[in-house]
Structure formats: C-alpha cells, structure tokens
PDB file of C-alpha atoms in Angstrom:
ATOM      1  CA  MET A   1     110.976 115.252 -49.657  1.00 67.00           C
ATOM      2  CA  ASP A   2     112.029 117.235 -46.456  1.00 81.00           C
ATOM      3  CA  VAL A   3     108.381 117.703 -44.446  1.00 88.00           C
ATOM      4  CA  SER A   4     109.417 121.380 -43.737  1.00 87.00           C
ATOM      5  CA  PHE A   5     109.268 121.970 -47.206  1.00 88.00           C
ATOM      6  CA  PHE A   6     106.284 119.830 -47.541  1.00 89.00           C
ATOM      7  CA  SER A   7     104.625 121.790 -44.636  1.00 90.00           C
ATOM      8  CA  ARG A   8     105.686 125.136 -46.175  1.00 91.00           C
ATOM      9  CA  THR A   9     104.107 124.654 -49.279  1.00 92.00           C
ATOM     10  CA  ILE A  10     100.466 123.425 -48.245  1.00 93.00           C
ATOM     11  CA  LYS A  11     100.341 126.457 -45.742  1.00 92.00           C
ATOM     12  CA  GLU A  12     100.983 128.614 -48.471  1.00 92.00           C
ATOM     13  CA  LEU A  13      98.548 127.126 -50.687  1.00 94.00           C
ATOM     14  CA  ILE A  14      95.689 127.085 -48.272  1.00 94.00           C
ATOM     15  CA  LEU A  15      96.154 130.694 -47.413  1.00 92.00           C
ATOM     16  CA  GLU A  16      94.620 131.158 -50.879  1.00 92.00           C
ATOM     17  CA  ASN A  17      92.585 128.234 -51.503  1.00 93.00           C
ATOM     18  CA  ASP A  18      90.012 126.621 -49.483  1.00 92.00           C
ATOM     19  CA  ARG A  19      91.237 123.034 -50.499  1.00 93.00           C
ATOM     20  CA  VAL A  20      94.931 121.640 -51.441  1.00 94.00           C
ATOM     21  CA  GLY A  21      95.173 118.494 -52.916  1.00 93.00           C
ATOM     22  CA  VAL A  22      98.396 116.712 -52.872  1.00 92.00           C
ATOM     23  CA  PRO A  23      99.421 113.538 -55.109  1.00 91.00           C
ATOM     24  CA  ARG A  24      98.654 110.411 -54.498  1.00 89.00           C
ATOM     25  CA  VAL A  25      98.101 111.333 -50.710  1.00 91.00           C
ATOM     26  CA  GLY A  26      94.675 113.645 -50.211  1.00 94.00           C
ATOM     27  CA  ASN A  27      93.370 116.875 -49.576  1.00 95.00           C
ATOM     28  CA  PHE A  28      93.867 119.149 -47.042  1.00 95.00           C
ATOM     29  CA  VAL A  29      90.364 121.396 -46.691  1.00 94.00           C
ATOM     30  CA  ALA A  30      90.310 124.517 -44.914  1.00 95.00           C
ATOM     31  CA  GLU A  31      86.185 125.392 -43.642  1.00 95.00           C
ATOM     32  CA  LEU A  32      85.391 128.869 -42.036  1.00 95.00           C
ATOM     33  CA  MET A  33      83.379 128.346 -38.588  1.00 96.00           C
ATOM     34  CA  PRO A  34      81.502 131.116 -37.370  1.00 96.00           C
ATOM     35  CA  ALA A  35      81.750 132.760 -34.001  1.00 95.00           C
ATOM     36  CA  THR A  36      80.875 130.979 -30.709  1.00 95.00           C
ATOM     37  CA  PHE A  37      80.240 131.674 -27.179  1.00 94.00           C
ATOM     38  CA  SER A  38      82.491 130.175 -24.480  1.00 92.00           C
ATOM     39  CA  ALA A  39      81.228 127.045 -22.305  1.00 92.00           C
ATOM     40  CA  CYS A  40      80.148 129.816 -19.456  1.00 93.00           C
ATOM     41  CA  ARG A  41      78.635 132.373 -21.741  1.00 90.00           C
ATOM     42  CA  THR A  42      81.135 135.063 -20.939  1.00 93.00           C
ATOM     43  CA  MET A  43      83.452 135.250 -24.059  1.00 95.00           C
ATOM     44  CA  ILE A  44      82.931 135.427 -27.591  1.00 95.00           C
ATOM     45  CA  ASN A  45      85.558 133.406 -29.980  1.00 94.00           C
ATOM     46  CA  PRO A  46      86.188 134.559 -33.417  1.00 96.00           C
ATOM     47  CA  PRO A  47      85.631 132.829 -36.372  1.00 96.00           C
ATOM     48  CA  TYR A  48      88.293 131.015 -36.910  1.00 95.00           C
ATOM     49  CA  ARG A  49      89.404 128.203 -40.168  1.00 94.00           C
ATOM     50  CA  LEU A  50      88.986 124.694 -39.176  1.00 95.00           C
ATOM     51  CA  MET A  51      91.566 122.100 -41.141  1.00 94.00           C
ATOM     52  CA  SER A  52      90.609 118.938 -42.061  1.00 95.00           C
ATOM     53  CA  PHE A  53      91.849 116.081 -43.969  1.00 95.00           C
ATOM     54  CA  SER A  54      90.430 113.799 -46.719  1.00 93.00           C
ATOM     55  CA  LYS A  55      91.657 110.544 -48.685  1.00 92.00           C
ATOM     56  CA  GLY A  56      90.256 111.541 -51.535  1.00 81.00           C
ATOM     57  CA  GLY A  57      90.779 111.719 -55.385  1.00 87.00           C
ATOM     58  CA  VAL A  58      92.690 114.822 -55.975  1.00 91.00           C
ATOM     59  CA  THR A  59      91.868 116.235 -59.581  1.00 90.00           C
ATOM     60  CA  VAL A  60      94.547 117.090 -62.151  1.00 92.00           C
ATOM     61  CA  ALA A  61      94.070 120.937 -61.465  1.00 92.00           C
ATOM     62  CA  GLU A  62      94.631 120.239 -57.845  1.00 91.00           C
ATOM     63  CA  ARG A  63      97.732 118.386 -58.783  1.00 92.00           C
ATOM     64  CA  HIS A  64      98.900 121.064 -60.995  1.00 92.00           C
ATOM     65  CA  LEU A  65      98.575 123.475 -58.543  1.00 93.00           C
ATOM     66  CA  PHE A  66     100.350 121.641 -55.756  1.00 93.00           C
ATOM     67  CA  LEU A  67     103.635 120.841 -58.245  1.00 90.00           C
ATOM     68  CA  ASN A  68     103.593 124.361 -59.403  1.00 90.00           C
ATOM     69  CA  LYS A  69     103.771 125.601 -55.994  1.00 91.00           C
ATOM     70  CA  MET A  70     106.709 123.618 -55.194  1.00 89.00           C
ATOM     71  CA  GLU A  71     108.175 124.268 -58.116  1.00 87.00           C
ATOM     72  CA  GLU A  72     108.245 127.604 -57.169  1.00 88.00           C
ATOM     73  CA  LEU A  73     109.374 127.378 -54.012  1.00 86.00           C
ATOM     74  CA  SER A  74     112.024 125.200 -54.548  1.00 83.00           C
ATOM     75  CA  SER A  75     115.089 125.208 -56.969  1.00 71.00           C
ATOM     76  CA  MET A  76     114.270 122.175 -58.565  1.00 62.00           C
ATOM     77  CA  PRO A  77     113.518 122.400 -62.505  1.00 62.00           C
ATOM     78  CA  PRO A  78     110.472 122.530 -63.802  1.00 59.00           C
ATOM     79  CA  LEU A  79     108.277 119.223 -63.574  1.00 55.00           C
ATOM     80  CA  GLU A  80     106.905 117.377 -66.581  1.00 58.00           C
ATOM     81  CA  LYS A  81     103.348 118.037 -66.749  1.00 54.00           C
ATOM     82  CA  ASP A  82     102.528 114.571 -68.321  1.00 52.00           C
ATOM     83  CA  ILE A  83     104.010 112.663 -65.567  1.00 51.00           C
ATOM     84  CA  SER A  84     100.629 110.332 -64.273  1.00 53.00           C
ATOM     85  CA  LEU A  85     101.249 110.284 -60.558  1.00 50.00           C
TER      86      LEU A  85
END
C-alpha cells in the first residue's frame, strides 16, 4: 500500500470521526483540546484537535469503516467483508 494513499484515507476519516481503527495496526484518535494562554500570558491559543495513536484492538465496525473508505478512494474492486484481518 502506498503511504500517501494510507495517509489520505486516515486524513479523510479523522475529519468525520474522532477515532479511526486500522486493522492489524491500531487506532488513530483525535481529541478536542481547549484554548490556552501562551507561556507569557499575552496571547490566547485557539482550540485544536490533538492526534494520538494507540496499539489497541480494532472493532469490526472500525475495520469496515476503514476498508470501505479505502475502496471509495481507490479503483480497487470491493473487498470481501468476511475476510478475517
């Protein structure tokens, strides 16, 4: 799999979902962080989304979400839904 294709899939999914599970890899999680003051307290930094990664189990629903998005973004034929990844 091409790295740019993989990152594009993750990017598009993380915009719509707070958690993206990649089969046999783990989960990418986006958390909303609050606004903060700068170190010298002269500026306010706006809220942002913090990306993190965890090596955890990926649910069946997350796996299907990821694989369906890959099918949508590529010209690959549809994958078997019964394949155990």
